[in-house]
Coordinates of N, CA and C in Angstrom, one line a residue:
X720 N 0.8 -1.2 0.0 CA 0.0 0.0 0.0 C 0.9 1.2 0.0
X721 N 0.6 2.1 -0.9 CA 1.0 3.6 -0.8 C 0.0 4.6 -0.1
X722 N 0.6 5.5 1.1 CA -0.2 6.3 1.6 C -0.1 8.0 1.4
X723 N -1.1 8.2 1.0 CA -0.6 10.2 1.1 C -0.4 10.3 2.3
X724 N 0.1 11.4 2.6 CA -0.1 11.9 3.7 C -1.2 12.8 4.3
X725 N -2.3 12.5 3.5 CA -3.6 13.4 3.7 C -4.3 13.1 4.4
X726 N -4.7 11.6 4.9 CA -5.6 10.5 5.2 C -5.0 9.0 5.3
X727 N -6.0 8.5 6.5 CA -5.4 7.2 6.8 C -5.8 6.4 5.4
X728 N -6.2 6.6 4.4 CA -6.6 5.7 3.1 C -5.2 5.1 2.3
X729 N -5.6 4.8 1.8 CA -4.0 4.2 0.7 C -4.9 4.8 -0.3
X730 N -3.7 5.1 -1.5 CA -3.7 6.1 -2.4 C -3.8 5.1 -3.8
X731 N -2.7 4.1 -3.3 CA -2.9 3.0 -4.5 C -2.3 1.3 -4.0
X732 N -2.4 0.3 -4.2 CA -2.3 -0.6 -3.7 C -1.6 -1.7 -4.7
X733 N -0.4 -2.4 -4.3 CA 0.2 -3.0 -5.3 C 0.1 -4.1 -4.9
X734 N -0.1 -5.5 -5.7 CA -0.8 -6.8 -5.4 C 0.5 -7.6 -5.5
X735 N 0.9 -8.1 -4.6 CA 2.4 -9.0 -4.8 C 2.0 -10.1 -4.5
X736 N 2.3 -11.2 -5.8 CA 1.8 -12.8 -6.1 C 3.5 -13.9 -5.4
X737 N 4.5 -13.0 -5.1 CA 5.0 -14.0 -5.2 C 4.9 -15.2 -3.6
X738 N 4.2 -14.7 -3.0 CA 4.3 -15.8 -2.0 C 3.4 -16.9 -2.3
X739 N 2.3 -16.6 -2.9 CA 1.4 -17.9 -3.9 C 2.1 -18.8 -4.9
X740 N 3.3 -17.7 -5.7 CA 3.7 -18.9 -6.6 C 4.6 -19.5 -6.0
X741 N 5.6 -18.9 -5.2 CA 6.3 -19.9 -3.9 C 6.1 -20.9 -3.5
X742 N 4.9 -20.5 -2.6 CA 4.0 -22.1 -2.2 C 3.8 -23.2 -3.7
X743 N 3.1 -22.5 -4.7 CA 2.9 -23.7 -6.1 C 3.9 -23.8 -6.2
X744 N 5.9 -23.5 -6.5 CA 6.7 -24.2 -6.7 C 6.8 -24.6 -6.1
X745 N 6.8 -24.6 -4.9 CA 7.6 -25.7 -3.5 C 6.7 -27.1 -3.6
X746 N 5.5 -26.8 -3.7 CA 4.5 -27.8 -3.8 C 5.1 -29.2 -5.5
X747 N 5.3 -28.5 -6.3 CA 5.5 -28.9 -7.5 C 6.4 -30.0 -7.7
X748 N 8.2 -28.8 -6.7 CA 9.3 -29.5 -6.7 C 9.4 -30.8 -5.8
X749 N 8.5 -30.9 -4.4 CA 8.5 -31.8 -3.9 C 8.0 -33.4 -4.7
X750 N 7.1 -33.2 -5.6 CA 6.5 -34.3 -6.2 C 7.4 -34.8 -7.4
X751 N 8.6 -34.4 -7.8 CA 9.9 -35.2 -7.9 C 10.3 -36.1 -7.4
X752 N 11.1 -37.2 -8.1 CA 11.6 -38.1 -7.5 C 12.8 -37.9 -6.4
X753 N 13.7 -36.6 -6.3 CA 14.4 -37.4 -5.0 C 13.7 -36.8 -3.7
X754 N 12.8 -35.6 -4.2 CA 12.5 -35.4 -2.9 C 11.1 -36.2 -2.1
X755 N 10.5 -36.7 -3.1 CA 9.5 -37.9 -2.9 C 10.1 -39.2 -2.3
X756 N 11.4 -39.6 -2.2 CA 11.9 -40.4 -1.6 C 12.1 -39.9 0.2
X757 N 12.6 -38.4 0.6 CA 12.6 -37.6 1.4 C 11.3 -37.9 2.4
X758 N 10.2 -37.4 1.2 CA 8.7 -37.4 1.7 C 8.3 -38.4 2.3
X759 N 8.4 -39.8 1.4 CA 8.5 -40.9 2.0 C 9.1 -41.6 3.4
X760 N 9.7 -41.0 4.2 CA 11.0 -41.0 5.1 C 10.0 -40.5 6.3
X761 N 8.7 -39.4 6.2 CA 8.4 -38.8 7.2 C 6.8 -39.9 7.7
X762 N 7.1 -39.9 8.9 CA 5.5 -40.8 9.4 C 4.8 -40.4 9.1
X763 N 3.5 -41.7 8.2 CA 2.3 -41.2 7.9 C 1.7 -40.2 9.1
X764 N 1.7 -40.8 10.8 CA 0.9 -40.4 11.3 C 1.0 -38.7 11.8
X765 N 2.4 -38.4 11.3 CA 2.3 -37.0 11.4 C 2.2 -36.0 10.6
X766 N 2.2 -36.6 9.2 CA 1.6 -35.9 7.9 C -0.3 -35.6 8.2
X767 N -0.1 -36.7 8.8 CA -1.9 -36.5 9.0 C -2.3 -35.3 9.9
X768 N -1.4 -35.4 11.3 CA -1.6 -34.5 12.6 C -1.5 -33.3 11.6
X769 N -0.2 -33.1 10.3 CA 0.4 -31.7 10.6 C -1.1 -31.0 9.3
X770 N -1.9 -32.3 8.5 CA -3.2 -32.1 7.5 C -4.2 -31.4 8.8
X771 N -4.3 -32.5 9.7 CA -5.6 -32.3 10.5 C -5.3 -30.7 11.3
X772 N -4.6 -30.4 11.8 CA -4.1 -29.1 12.7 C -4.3 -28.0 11.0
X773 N -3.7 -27.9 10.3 CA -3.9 -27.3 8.9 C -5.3 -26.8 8.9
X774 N -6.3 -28.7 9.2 CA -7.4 -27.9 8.6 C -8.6 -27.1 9.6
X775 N -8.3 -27.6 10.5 CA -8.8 -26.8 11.7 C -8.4 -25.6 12.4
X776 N -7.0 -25.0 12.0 CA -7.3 -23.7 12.2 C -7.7 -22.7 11.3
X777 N -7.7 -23.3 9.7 CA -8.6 -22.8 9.0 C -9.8 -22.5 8.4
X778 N -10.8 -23.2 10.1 CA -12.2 -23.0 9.9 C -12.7 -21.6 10.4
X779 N -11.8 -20.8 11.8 CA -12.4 -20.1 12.4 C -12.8 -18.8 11.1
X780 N -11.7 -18.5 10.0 CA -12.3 -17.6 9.1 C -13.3 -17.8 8.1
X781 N -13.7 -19.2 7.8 CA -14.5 -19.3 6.6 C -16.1 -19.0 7.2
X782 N -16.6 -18.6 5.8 CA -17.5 -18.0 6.0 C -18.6 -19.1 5.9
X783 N -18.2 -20.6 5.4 CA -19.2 -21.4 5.4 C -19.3 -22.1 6.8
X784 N -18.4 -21.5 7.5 CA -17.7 -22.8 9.0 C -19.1 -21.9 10.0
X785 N -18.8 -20.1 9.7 CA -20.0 -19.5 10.5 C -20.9 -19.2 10.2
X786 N -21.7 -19.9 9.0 CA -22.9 -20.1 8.9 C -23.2 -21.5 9.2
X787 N -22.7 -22.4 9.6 CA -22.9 -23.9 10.1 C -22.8 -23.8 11.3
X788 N -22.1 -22.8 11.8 CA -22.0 -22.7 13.9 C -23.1 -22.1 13.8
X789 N -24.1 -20.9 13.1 CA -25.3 -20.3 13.1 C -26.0 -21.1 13.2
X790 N -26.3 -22.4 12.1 CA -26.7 -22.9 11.8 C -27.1 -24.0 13.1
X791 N -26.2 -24.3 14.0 CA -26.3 -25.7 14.9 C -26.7 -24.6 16.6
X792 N -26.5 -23.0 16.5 CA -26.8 -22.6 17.2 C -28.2 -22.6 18.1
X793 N -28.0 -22.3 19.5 CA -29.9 -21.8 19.6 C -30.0 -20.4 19.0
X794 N -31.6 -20.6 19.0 CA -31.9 -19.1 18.0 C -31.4 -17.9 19.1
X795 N -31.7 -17.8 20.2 CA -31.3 -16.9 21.1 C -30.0 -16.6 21.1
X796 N -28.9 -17.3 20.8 CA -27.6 -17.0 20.8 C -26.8 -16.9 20.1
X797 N -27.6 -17.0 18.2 CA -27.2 -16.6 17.3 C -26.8 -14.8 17.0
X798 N -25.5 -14.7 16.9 CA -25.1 -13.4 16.4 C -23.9 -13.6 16.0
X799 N -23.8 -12.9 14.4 CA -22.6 -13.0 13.6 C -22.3 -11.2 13.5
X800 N -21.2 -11.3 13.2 CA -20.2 -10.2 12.4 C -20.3 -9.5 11.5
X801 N -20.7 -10.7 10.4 CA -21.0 -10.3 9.1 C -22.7 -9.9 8.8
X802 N -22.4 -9.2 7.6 CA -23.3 -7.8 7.3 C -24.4 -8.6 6.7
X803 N -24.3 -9.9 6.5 CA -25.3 -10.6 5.3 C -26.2 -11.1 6.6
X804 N -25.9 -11.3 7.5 CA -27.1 -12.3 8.9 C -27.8 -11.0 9.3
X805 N -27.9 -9.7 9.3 CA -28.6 -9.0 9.6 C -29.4 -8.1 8.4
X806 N -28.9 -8.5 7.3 CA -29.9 -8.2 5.8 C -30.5 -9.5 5.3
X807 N -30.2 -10.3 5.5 CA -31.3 -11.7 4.6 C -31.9 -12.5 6.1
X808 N -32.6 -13.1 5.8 CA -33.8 -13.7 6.8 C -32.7 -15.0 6.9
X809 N -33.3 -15.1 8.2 CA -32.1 -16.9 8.2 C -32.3 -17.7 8.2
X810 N -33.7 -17.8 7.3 CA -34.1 -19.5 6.9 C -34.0 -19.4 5.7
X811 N -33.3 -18.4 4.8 CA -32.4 -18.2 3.2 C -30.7 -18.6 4.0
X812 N -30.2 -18.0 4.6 CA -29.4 -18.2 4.5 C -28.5 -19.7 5.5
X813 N -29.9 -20.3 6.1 CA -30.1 -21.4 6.1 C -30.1 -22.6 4.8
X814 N -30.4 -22.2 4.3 CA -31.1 -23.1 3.2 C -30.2 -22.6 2.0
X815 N -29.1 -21.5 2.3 CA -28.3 -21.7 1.2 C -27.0 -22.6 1.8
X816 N -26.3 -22.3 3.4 CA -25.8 -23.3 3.8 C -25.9 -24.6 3.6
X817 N -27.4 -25.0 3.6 CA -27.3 -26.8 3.7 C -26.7 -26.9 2.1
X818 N -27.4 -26.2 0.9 CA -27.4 -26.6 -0.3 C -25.8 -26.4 -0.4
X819 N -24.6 -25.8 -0.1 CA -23.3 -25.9 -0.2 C -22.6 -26.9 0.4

């Protein structure tokens, strides 16, 4: 981000890709043969732990994870953050959860 010095706004904002293609190389070069031998070397059972820990701290932001806690909540104790639970009725946005 570039900022004037007029206002807390940014003036213009520059999009930097390289830590996405990072991750897709690294991802890429591992599925080679010598480092697939490497891979091979590490215990299944903590490839799993280090999948399963991965995928669960990546629920608290998704926006399908807190319409499914809405969703299993009581009605009394339902309250979200987001701008869409208090513009659409919540048996639409019920019923767009289940269908995803």
């Amino acid at each position: 981000c570039v900022f004037d010095h007029q206002g807390d706004e940014p003036s213009r904002v520059y999009e930097i890709r390289y830590s996405n293609f990072l991750q897709a190389l690294m991802t890429g070069v591992v599925c080679f043969k010598p480092f697939l031998s490497i891979l091979g070397k590490i215990p299944k059972a903590s490839l799993d732990g280090l999948f399963i820990f991965m995928a669960l701290s990546s629920l608290p932001g998704n926006d399908l994870w807190d319409r499914f806690v809405l969703l299993v909540s009581e009605p009394a104790l339902r309250a979200s953050k987001h701008e869409f639970f208090r513009a659409v009725p919540f048996d639409v946005v019920s019923r767009f959860t289940k269908l995803q």
